[in-house]
Amino acid sequence: MTPPAQPLASAAAESIIRDLQASLPGGRVVTDPDVARSLSRDQAAGAPVGEPAAVVRARSTDEVRRTVEICLRHRVPVVPRGAGTGLSGGANAIDGCVVLSLAAMSDILVINPLERLAVVQPGVINDDLRAAVAVHGLWYPPDPASSPWSTLGGNVATNAGGVCCVKYGVTREYVLELKVVTGSAEVVRIGHRTAKGVAGYDLVSLLVGSEGTLGIVTEITVRLRSLPGASTTVAGFFPSLVTAGTAVREVGAAGITPSALELMDRFCLRAVDDWKQMGLTAAGDVLLLARVDDPEPTGSALAEAIVEIFRASGASWAERSTDADEADALFAARRLAYPALERLGPVITEDVCVPREHVPRMLTRIEALAAKHGVQIANIAHAGDGNLHPLIIGPPGDDADSWRRIDAAFDGILDAALSLGGTITGEHGVGLLKRGGLVHELSPTVMGLHRAIKAALDPAGILNPGKIFE
Ligand SMILES: Cc1cc2nc3c(=O)[nH]c(=O)nc-3n(C[C@H](O)[C@H](O)[C@H](O)COP(=O)(O)OP(=O)(O)OC[C@H]3O[C@@H](n4cnc5c(N)ncnc54)[C@H](O)[C@@H]3O)c2cc1C
């Protein structure tokens, strides 16, 4: 039997809980310690997690505003949260904070086919929006591999990327307007719903990717496109990471922009096979999956060109898929890679992005770092973007020596990406895990600009403090 959970409340916590309960409708304030703790962290292994005073499950912008107002009065941190699928510790509780869950604000408010836009609450799940707009022949492209679970609010706050972003761009390119509660508990609308609009500074772009540190997003207007037509998938198996990386570089060098170009290495293929028995490992060591959605006859010509590039780069096997179910299964395997690896132990996720020409060199360096520090590093990648996810598999227990080696490999990967002209995070955000890397990427002057912007939007410093930078 597990022992009963200890209550969260200290005297300070009791006082803020009283004020929140007095101001919000019944049931909004969660004080049950087990439930509160289950809503106090994201999926980043190795990131510290604090003990919240309470969790608020808001249902409207006004409830968010009132929550922020009370936290401001008490000078208590507010940690916003969507689905908690983040991989950088961004939604992790800070001791004594209020975790503000937006998950229950999950209505799609408007779908406007004429203006090609949708207005949603932040708790709408990415796949639910995609399904709802598809009925109108419309498409919301940003498709993180977490699209069945992650929320639009979390996607906006992290500027999420995904599989088709190599051709269609990331979340920032689709956000037109936001309703935001600032750190001063004011409700503001920023951006525009028109097709064009340049009135004032581009505050929408500033808020997108701000990881809950500049404002709480309570409504999102997104741009939509027409649903794409049929697509062709090309699969290639390679004997090594470096040959697959060369193929990625050569696809870019040929001026081809596929609508997906994904990589899975042998560790991922094996983990998915062990779980789902898909027979992937029998075919080769590293899988590259490309998708082309240009209209015919261009689509077929580009798919054929990619097959040729894969072969010329050293693929042991490369073909166009003639079976749509088989192609879907391969992309499903790519989406399963992360949960499959999690079955082996804690997964410490990197998210570096390098110029495409350096993908082969970066992959070589990752292999060298794994050997140097004696750690297992699996690789999945939105390879066409140069966005690599080296995944360091941690030990099941608390072995201090293993964790020291993992830390060294983690820092080595960030340094390698920066030395190749890359960035420490392509899409997951800085959160808690990459704060050390950020100070190597940004100059002291730019860090100062960050602090000045934070002070303007959140003068009391209550919005997700300690995330992105101290
Ligand atoms: C299996 C798996 C695959 C993934 N694949 C991808 C991928 O392909 N591409 C990618 O980009 N990411 C990916 N991720 C990471 C993660 O899904 C994204 O970062 C996603 O955008 C997080 O959404 P969420 O709703 O879970 O947000 P959370 O994890 O709850 O929060 C993320 C951050 O946003 C802030 N936040 C949340 N909601 C709001 C709001 N309404 N207002 C202000 N701040 C807010 C939080 O404070 C936190 O800093 C993956 C994760 C998993 C587990």
Coordinates of C-alpha atoms and ligand atoms in Angstrom, one line a residue:
M1 CA 0.0 0.0 0.0
T2 CA 1.3 3.5 -0.8
P3 CA 1.3 5.9 2.2
P4 CA -1.3 8.7 2.1
A5 CA 0.0 11.8 0.2
Q6 CA 1.2 14.7 2.4
P7 CA -0.9 17.9 2.1
L8 CA 0.6 20.6 -0.1
A9 CA -0.4 23.5 2.1
S10 CA 1.9 25.7 4.1
A11 CA 0.5 28.9 5.8
A12 CA 1.3 30.9 2.6
A13 CA -0.3 28.3 0.4
E14 CA -3.4 28.2 2.6
S15 CA -3.8 31.9 2.2
I16 CA -3.6 31.9 -1.6
I17 CA -5.8 28.9 -1.8
R18 CA -8.5 30.7 0.3
D19 CA -8.3 33.7 -2.1
L20 CA -8.5 31.6 -5.2
Q21 CA -11.4 29.6 -3.9
A22 CA -13.3 32.8 -2.9
S23 CA -12.7 34.3 -6.4
L24 CA -13.3 31.3 -8.7
P25 CA -16.3 28.9 -9.3
G26 CA -16.3 25.7 -7.3
G27 CA -14.1 22.9 -8.5
R28 CA -11.5 25.1 -10.2
V29 CA -8.9 25.0 -7.4
V30 CA -7.3 21.5 -7.1
T31 CA -5.7 20.9 -3.7
D32 CA -5.6 17.1 -3.7
P33 CA -1.9 16.5 -3.4
D34 CA -1.8 13.5 -5.8
V35 CA -3.8 15.3 -8.5
A36 CA -1.8 18.5 -8.1
R37 CA 1.5 16.7 -8.4
S38 CA 0.3 14.8 -11.5
L39 CA -0.3 18.2 -13.1
S40 CA 3.1 19.6 -12.0
R41 CA 5.5 18.4 -14.5
D42 CA 6.0 17.8 -18.2
Q43 CA 7.7 14.9 -19.9
A44 CA 11.3 16.1 -19.7
A45 CA 13.4 13.5 -17.8
G46 CA 16.0 15.0 -15.6
A47 CA 14.4 18.4 -15.1
P48 CA 13.7 19.6 -11.5
V49 CA 10.1 19.7 -10.3
G50 CA 8.8 21.9 -7.4
E51 CA 5.9 21.6 -5.1
P52 CA 2.9 23.8 -6.1
A53 CA 0.6 25.5 -3.6
A54 CA -2.3 24.7 -5.8
V55 CA -3.5 23.9 -9.3
V56 CA -6.2 26.0 -11.0
R57 CA -8.2 24.5 -13.9
A58 CA -9.4 27.7 -15.6
R59 CA -12.4 27.7 -17.9
S60 CA -12.4 31.3 -19.2
T61 CA -10.1 34.3 -19.9
D62 CA -11.7 36.0 -16.9
E63 CA -10.8 33.1 -14.6
V64 CA -7.2 33.2 -15.9
R65 CA -7.2 37.0 -15.3
R66 CA -8.5 36.6 -11.7
T67 CA -5.9 33.8 -11.0
V68 CA -3.1 36.0 -12.2
E69 CA -4.4 39.0 -10.2
I70 CA -4.4 36.9 -7.0
C71 CA -1.0 35.5 -7.7
L72 CA 0.3 39.1 -8.3
R73 CA -1.2 40.2 -5.0
H74 CA 0.6 37.3 -3.2
R75 CA 3.7 37.6 -5.3
V76 CA 3.4 33.9 -6.2
P77 CA 4.7 32.4 -9.4
V78 CA 2.1 31.2 -12.0
V79 CA 3.1 28.2 -14.2
P80 CA 0.9 27.8 -17.2
R81 CA 0.3 24.3 -18.6
G82 CA -1.4 22.7 -21.5
A83 CA -1.1 18.9 -21.9
G84 CA 2.3 18.6 -20.2
T85 CA 3.9 16.9 -23.2
G86 CA 6.8 19.5 -23.2
L87 CA 10.3 18.1 -23.3
S88 CA 12.3 20.9 -21.6
G89 CA 10.7 21.2 -18.1
G90 CA 8.9 24.4 -19.2
A91 CA 5.6 23.4 -17.4
N92 CA 7.3 22.1 -14.3
A93 CA 6.1 23.5 -11.0
I94 CA 8.2 25.9 -9.0
D95 CA 8.0 25.5 -5.1
G96 CA 4.9 27.4 -3.8
C97 CA 3.6 28.3 -7.3
V98 CA 0.1 28.1 -8.7
V99 CA 0.0 25.7 -11.7
L100 CA -2.6 27.2 -14.1
S101 CA -4.0 24.5 -16.4
L102 CA -5.6 25.7 -19.6
A103 CA -6.5 22.2 -20.7
A104 CA -10.2 22.6 -20.0
M105 CA -10.5 25.7 -22.2
S106 CA -10.9 23.4 -25.2
D107 CA -13.5 25.0 -27.5
I108 CA -13.0 25.7 -31.2
L109 CA -14.8 29.0 -31.4
V110 CA -14.7 29.9 -35.1
I111 CA -13.9 28.2 -38.3
N112 CA -14.1 30.8 -41.1
P113 CA -13.5 29.2 -44.6
L114 CA -13.7 32.6 -46.4
E115 CA -10.9 34.2 -44.3
R116 CA -9.2 30.8 -43.9
L117 CA -8.8 31.1 -40.2
A118 CA -9.9 29.4 -37.0
V119 CA -10.2 30.9 -33.5
V120 CA -9.6 28.4 -30.6
Q121 CA -9.2 28.3 -26.9
P122 CA -5.7 27.2 -25.8
G123 CA -6.7 23.8 -24.5
V124 CA -7.8 22.5 -28.0
I125 CA -5.7 19.4 -29.0
N126 CA -3.7 19.9 -32.2
D127 CA -5.3 16.8 -33.9
D128 CA -8.8 17.9 -32.9
L129 CA -8.3 21.3 -34.7
R130 CA -6.9 19.5 -37.8
A131 CA -9.9 17.1 -37.9
A132 CA -12.4 19.9 -37.4
V133 CA -11.0 22.1 -40.2
A134 CA -10.6 19.2 -42.6
V135 CA -14.4 18.9 -42.8
H136 CA -14.2 22.3 -44.6
G137 CA -11.4 21.2 -46.9
L138 CA -8.9 23.2 -44.8
W139 CA -5.7 22.4 -43.1
Y140 CA -3.7 23.6 -40.0
P141 CA -0.2 22.4 -41.0
P142 CA 2.1 22.5 -37.8
D143 CA 2.1 18.8 -36.8
P144 CA 4.3 18.0 -33.8
A145 CA 4.7 14.3 -33.3
S146 CA 2.7 14.9 -30.1
S147 CA -0.3 16.2 -32.1
P148 CA -2.7 13.6 -30.6
W149 CA -2.1 15.0 -27.2
S150 CA -0.5 18.5 -27.2
T151 CA -2.6 21.6 -27.0
L152 CA -2.6 24.7 -29.3
G153 CA -1.7 26.8 -26.3
G154 CA 1.4 24.7 -25.6
N155 CA 2.2 24.7 -29.3
V156 CA 2.1 28.5 -29.4
A157 CA 4.1 28.9 -26.2
T158 CA 6.8 26.6 -27.6
N159 CA 6.5 27.6 -31.2
A160 CA 6.2 23.9 -32.0
G161 CA 7.5 22.4 -35.2
G162 CA 6.8 19.0 -36.6
V163 CA 7.0 16.6 -39.5
C164 CA 5.6 18.8 -42.3
C165 CA 7.3 22.0 -41.1
V166 CA 10.2 21.4 -43.5
K167 CA 7.9 22.6 -46.3
Y168 CA 5.1 24.4 -44.5
G169 CA 6.8 26.2 -41.6
V170 CA 6.4 26.2 -37.8
T171 CA 3.6 27.4 -35.5
R172 CA 4.7 31.1 -35.6
E173 CA 3.9 31.3 -39.3
Y174 CA 0.3 30.4 -38.6
V175 CA -0.6 32.6 -35.6
L176 CA -2.5 35.7 -36.6
E177 CA -3.9 37.0 -33.3
L178 CA -3.7 36.2 -29.6
K179 CA -5.7 37.1 -26.5
V180 CA -3.2 37.2 -23.6
V181 CA -3.3 37.8 -19.9
T182 CA -0.2 39.8 -19.0
G183 CA 1.8 39.6 -15.7
S184 CA 0.0 42.7 -14.6
A185 CA -3.3 40.8 -14.9
E186 CA -4.5 42.8 -17.9
V187 CA -6.3 41.2 -20.9
V188 CA -4.9 42.3 -24.2
R189 CA -5.5 41.3 -27.8
I190 CA -2.4 41.4 -30.1
G191 CA -2.0 40.8 -33.8
H192 CA -4.8 41.0 -36.4
R193 CA -7.3 38.7 -38.2
T194 CA -6.9 40.3 -41.6
A195 CA -4.7 38.6 -44.3
K196 CA -2.2 41.5 -43.9
G197 CA -1.5 43.8 -40.9
V198 CA 1.6 45.7 -39.7
A199 CA 0.1 48.1 -37.2
G200 CA 2.6 48.4 -34.3
Y201 CA 5.4 46.0 -33.2
D202 CA 4.9 42.3 -34.0
L203 CA 4.0 41.3 -30.5
V204 CA 2.5 38.0 -31.6
S205 CA 5.8 36.8 -32.8
L206 CA 7.3 37.8 -29.5
L207 CA 4.7 35.8 -27.5
V208 CA 5.0 32.8 -29.7
G209 CA 7.8 30.7 -28.2
S210 CA 7.9 32.7 -25.0
E211 CA 7.2 29.5 -22.9
G212 CA 4.7 31.1 -20.6
T213 CA 7.1 33.7 -19.4
L214 CA 5.5 36.8 -21.0
G215 CA 1.8 36.1 -20.9
I216 CA -0.9 33.5 -20.6
V217 CA -2.5 32.8 -23.9
T218 CA -6.3 32.4 -23.6
E219 CA -7.4 32.6 -27.3
I220 CA -5.6 31.9 -30.5
T221 CA -6.5 32.8 -34.1
V222 CA -4.7 30.7 -36.6
R223 CA -4.2 30.9 -40.4
L224 CA -5.4 27.8 -42.4
R225 CA -4.5 26.5 -45.8
S226 CA -6.3 24.2 -48.2
L227 CA -5.9 20.5 -47.6
P228 CA -2.9 19.2 -49.6
G229 CA -3.5 16.7 -52.3
A230 CA -2.2 13.1 -52.5
S231 CA 1.4 12.5 -51.5
T232 CA 4.1 10.0 -52.4
T233 CA 6.4 8.5 -49.8
V234 CA 10.0 7.5 -50.4
A235 CA 11.8 5.2 -47.9
G236 CA 15.5 4.6 -47.8
F237 CA 17.6 2.4 -45.5
F238 CA 21.2 3.4 -44.9
P239 CA 24.2 1.5 -43.4
S240 CA 25.2 4.4 -41.2
L241 CA 24.1 7.8 -39.8
V242 CA 26.6 9.6 -41.9
T243 CA 25.4 8.2 -45.2
A244 CA 21.8 9.1 -44.2
G245 CA 23.0 12.6 -43.2
T246 CA 24.7 12.9 -46.6
A247 CA 21.4 12.1 -48.4
V248 CA 19.6 14.8 -46.4
R249 CA 22.2 17.3 -47.4
E250 CA 22.0 16.3 -51.0
V251 CA 18.2 16.5 -51.2
G252 CA 18.6 20.1 -50.0
A253 CA 21.4 20.8 -52.4
A254 CA 19.3 19.5 -55.3
G255 CA 16.7 22.3 -54.5
I256 CA 14.0 19.8 -53.5
T257 CA 11.7 20.7 -50.6
P258 CA 9.8 17.5 -49.5
S259 CA 6.8 17.9 -47.2
A260 CA 8.6 15.6 -44.8
L261 CA 12.1 14.3 -44.4
E262 CA 12.5 12.2 -41.2
L263 CA 15.2 10.1 -39.8
M264 CA 15.2 7.1 -37.4
D265 CA 18.4 5.3 -36.4
R266 CA 18.9 1.6 -35.4
F267 CA 18.2 2.2 -31.7
C268 CA 14.8 3.7 -32.5
L269 CA 14.0 1.0 -35.2
R270 CA 14.9 -1.7 -32.7
A271 CA 12.8 -0.1 -29.9
V272 CA 9.8 0.2 -32.1
D273 CA 10.3 -3.4 -33.4
D274 CA 10.6 -4.8 -29.8
W275 CA 7.3 -3.0 -28.9
K276 CA 5.2 -3.3 -32.1
Q277 CA 7.0 -6.1 -34.1
M278 CA 7.0 -4.1 -37.4
G279 CA 10.1 -5.8 -38.9
L280 CA 12.0 -2.5 -39.4
T281 CA 15.4 -3.7 -38.2
A282 CA 15.6 -6.4 -40.8
A283 CA 15.8 -3.8 -43.6
G284 CA 18.7 -1.7 -42.4
D285 CA 20.4 0.5 -39.8
V286 CA 19.1 4.0 -40.5
L287 CA 15.7 4.9 -42.1
L288 CA 15.0 8.1 -44.0
L289 CA 11.4 8.8 -44.8
A290 CA 10.6 11.5 -47.4
R291 CA 7.1 12.7 -48.5
V292 CA 6.3 14.7 -51.6
D293 CA 2.9 16.4 -52.0
D294 CA 3.5 18.4 -55.2
P295 CA 0.8 17.9 -57.9
E296 CA 1.5 15.4 -60.7
P297 CA 3.5 15.0 -62.7
T298 CA 6.0 17.1 -60.6
G299 CA 5.3 14.9 -57.5
S300 CA 6.4 11.7 -59.2
A301 CA 9.4 13.3 -60.7
L302 CA 10.6 14.7 -57.4
A303 CA 10.0 11.4 -55.6
E304 CA 12.1 9.6 -58.3
A305 CA 14.8 12.2 -57.9
I306 CA 14.9 11.6 -54.1
V307 CA 15.2 7.8 -54.7
E308 CA 18.2 8.5 -56.9
I309 CA 19.8 10.8 -54.3
F310 CA 19.3 8.2 -51.6
R311 CA 20.9 5.5 -53.7
A312 CA 23.8 7.8 -54.8
S313 CA 24.4 8.7 -51.1
G314 CA 24.9 5.1 -50.1
A315 CA 21.4 3.7 -49.3
S316 CA 21.3 -0.1 -49.2
W317 CA 17.7 0.1 -50.4
A318 CA 15.5 3.0 -51.5
E319 CA 12.1 2.9 -53.2
R320 CA 8.9 4.9 -53.7
S321 CA 6.1 3.3 -51.6
T322 CA 3.3 2.1 -53.8
D323 CA 1.1 1.2 -50.8
A324 CA -0.5 4.0 -48.9
D325 CA -1.0 1.8 -45.8
E326 CA 2.6 0.8 -45.8
A327 CA 3.7 4.5 -46.0
D328 CA 1.3 5.5 -43.2
A329 CA 2.7 2.6 -41.1
L330 CA 6.3 3.9 -41.6
F331 CA 5.3 7.5 -40.5
A332 CA 3.4 5.9 -37.5
A333 CA 6.6 4.1 -36.6
R334 CA 8.4 7.4 -36.6
R335 CA 5.8 8.9 -34.2
L336 CA 6.2 5.8 -32.0
A337 CA 10.0 6.1 -31.6
Y338 CA 9.9 8.4 -28.6
P339 CA 7.4 6.4 -26.5
A340 CA 9.2 3.2 -27.6
L341 CA 12.5 4.4 -26.2
E342 CA 10.9 5.6 -23.0
R343 CA 10.2 1.9 -22.3
L344 CA 14.0 1.4 -22.0
G345 CA 14.6 4.1 -19.3
P346 CA 14.4 7.8 -18.8
V347 CA 15.0 9.6 -22.2
I348 CA 16.9 12.9 -22.0
T349 CA 15.9 14.7 -25.2
E350 CA 18.1 17.0 -27.2
D351 CA 16.7 19.3 -29.8
V352 CA 19.6 20.9 -31.7
C353 CA 19.2 22.4 -35.1
V354 CA 22.1 22.8 -37.5
P355 CA 22.4 24.2 -41.1
R356 CA 21.4 21.3 -43.5
E357 CA 24.9 21.1 -45.0
H358 CA 26.2 20.1 -41.5
V359 CA 23.7 17.3 -40.8
P360 CA 26.3 14.6 -41.6
R361 CA 29.0 16.2 -39.5
M362 CA 26.6 16.8 -36.6
L363 CA 25.5 13.1 -36.7
T364 CA 29.2 12.0 -36.7
R365 CA 29.9 14.2 -33.7
I366 CA 26.9 12.8 -31.8
E367 CA 28.2 9.2 -32.4
A368 CA 31.7 10.3 -31.2
L369 CA 30.2 11.9 -28.0
A370 CA 28.3 8.7 -27.3
A371 CA 31.5 6.6 -27.5
K372 CA 33.5 9.2 -25.6
H373 CA 31.2 9.3 -22.6
G374 CA 30.0 5.7 -22.8
V375 CA 26.3 6.5 -23.1
Q376 CA 23.6 5.2 -25.5
I377 CA 22.3 7.9 -27.8
A378 CA 19.4 7.2 -30.1
N379 CA 18.6 9.6 -33.0
I380 CA 15.3 10.7 -34.4
A381 CA 15.3 13.9 -36.5
H382 CA 13.2 16.2 -38.5
A383 CA 16.3 15.8 -40.7
G384 CA 15.1 18.0 -43.6
D385 CA 15.1 21.0 -41.2
G386 CA 18.5 20.0 -39.7
N387 CA 16.6 19.6 -36.5
L388 CA 18.1 16.6 -34.7
H389 CA 16.8 14.9 -31.6
P390 CA 19.7 12.9 -30.1
L391 CA 17.9 11.0 -27.2
I392 CA 20.2 9.9 -24.4
I393 CA 18.9 6.8 -22.6
G394 CA 19.4 7.1 -18.9
P395 CA 19.9 4.3 -16.4
P396 CA 16.8 3.1 -14.5
G397 CA 18.2 4.0 -11.1
D398 CA 20.1 6.8 -9.5
D399 CA 23.6 5.9 -10.6
A400 CA 25.6 9.1 -10.1
D401 CA 28.4 8.2 -12.5
S402 CA 26.0 7.4 -15.3
W403 CA 24.2 10.8 -14.8
R404 CA 27.6 12.6 -14.8
R405 CA 28.4 11.0 -18.2
I406 CA 25.0 11.8 -19.5
D407 CA 25.4 15.5 -18.5
A408 CA 28.7 15.7 -20.2
A409 CA 27.3 14.2 -23.4
F410 CA 24.3 16.5 -23.2
D411 CA 26.5 19.6 -23.0
G412 CA 28.8 18.3 -25.7
I413 CA 25.9 18.0 -28.1
L414 CA 24.9 21.6 -27.4
D415 CA 28.5 22.8 -27.9
A416 CA 28.8 20.8 -31.1
A417 CA 25.6 22.3 -32.6
L418 CA 26.8 25.9 -31.7
S419 CA 30.2 25.3 -33.2
L420 CA 28.5 24.3 -36.5
G421 CA 26.5 27.5 -36.6
G422 CA 23.4 25.8 -35.1
T423 CA 21.1 26.5 -32.2
I424 CA 20.5 24.6 -28.9
T425 CA 16.8 24.2 -29.5
G426 CA 14.9 24.0 -32.8
E427 CA 11.4 23.4 -31.4
H428 CA 11.1 22.2 -27.8
G429 CA 12.2 25.5 -26.1
V430 CA 14.8 26.2 -23.4
G431 CA 12.6 25.5 -20.4
L432 CA 14.8 24.4 -17.5
L433 CA 17.0 21.9 -19.4
K434 CA 18.7 24.2 -21.9
R435 CA 19.2 27.4 -19.7
G436 CA 22.9 26.6 -19.5
G437 CA 23.2 26.3 -23.3
L438 CA 21.3 29.6 -23.9
V439 CA 24.0 31.7 -22.3
H440 CA 26.5 30.2 -24.7
E441 CA 24.2 30.9 -27.7
L442 CA 23.1 34.5 -26.9
S443 CA 25.5 37.4 -26.1
P444 CA 25.2 39.2 -22.7
T445 CA 23.7 42.2 -24.5
V446 CA 20.9 40.0 -26.0
M447 CA 20.3 38.3 -22.6
G448 CA 19.9 41.9 -21.3
L449 CA 17.3 42.6 -24.0
H450 CA 15.4 39.4 -22.9
R451 CA 15.3 40.7 -19.3
A452 CA 14.1 44.1 -20.4
I453 CA 11.2 42.6 -22.4
K454 CA 10.3 40.3 -19.5
A455 CA 10.2 43.3 -17.2
A456 CA 7.9 45.2 -19.6
L457 CA 5.3 42.4 -19.8
D458 CA 5.7 40.9 -16.4
P459 CA 7.0 43.6 -14.0
A460 CA 6.6 41.5 -10.9
G461 CA 8.3 38.5 -12.5
I462 CA 5.5 36.1 -11.6
L463 CA 5.0 34.4 -15.0
N464 CA 6.9 31.1 -15.1
P465 CA 10.0 32.6 -13.5
G466 CA 13.3 30.7 -13.8
K467 CA 12.3 29.2 -17.2
I468 CA 14.4 30.1 -20.3
F469 CA 16.8 32.2 -18.0
E470 CA 17.3 32.8 -14.3
Ligands
LIG1 C1 6.1 11.9 -28.1 C2 6.4 13.4 -28.2 C3 6.6 13.9 -29.5 C4 6.9 15.3 -29.6 N1 7.1 15.8 -30.8 C5 7.3 17.1 -31.0 C6 7.5 17.7 -32.3 O1 7.5 16.9 -33.3 N2 7.7 19.0 -32.4 C7 7.7 19.8 -31.3 O2 7.8 21.0 -31.5 N3 7.5 19.3 -30.1 C8 7.3 18.0 -29.9 N4 7.1 17.5 -28.6 C9 7.2 18.4 -27.5 C10 5.8 19.0 -27.0 O3 4.7 18.1 -27.4 C11 5.6 20.4 -27.6 O4 6.5 21.2 -27.0 C12 4.1 20.9 -27.4 O5 4.0 22.1 -28.1 C13 3.8 21.1 -25.9 O6 2.4 21.3 -25.8 P1 1.6 21.0 -24.4 O7 0.2 21.4 -24.6 O8 1.9 19.7 -23.9 O9 2.3 22.1 -23.5 P2 3.0 22.0 -22.0 O10 4.0 20.9 -22.0 O11 1.9 21.8 -21.0 O12 3.7 23.4 -21.9 C14 4.8 23.7 -22.7 C15 5.2 25.2 -22.4 O13 4.2 26.1 -22.8 C16 3.7 26.8 -21.7 N5 2.3 27.0 -21.9 C17 1.4 26.0 -22.1 N6 0.1 26.5 -22.3 C18 0.3 27.9 -22.3 C19 -0.6 29.0 -22.5 N7 -1.9 28.8 -22.8 N8 -0.1 30.2 -22.3 C20 1.2 30.4 -22.1 N9 2.1 29.4 -21.9 C21 1.6 28.2 -22.0 C22 4.1 26.1 -20.5 O14 4.3 26.9 -19.3 C23 5.4 25.4 -20.9 O15 6.5 26.4 -20.8 C24 6.9 16.1 -28.5 C25 6.6 15.6 -27.2 C26 6.4 14.2 -27.1 C27 6.1 13.7 -25.7

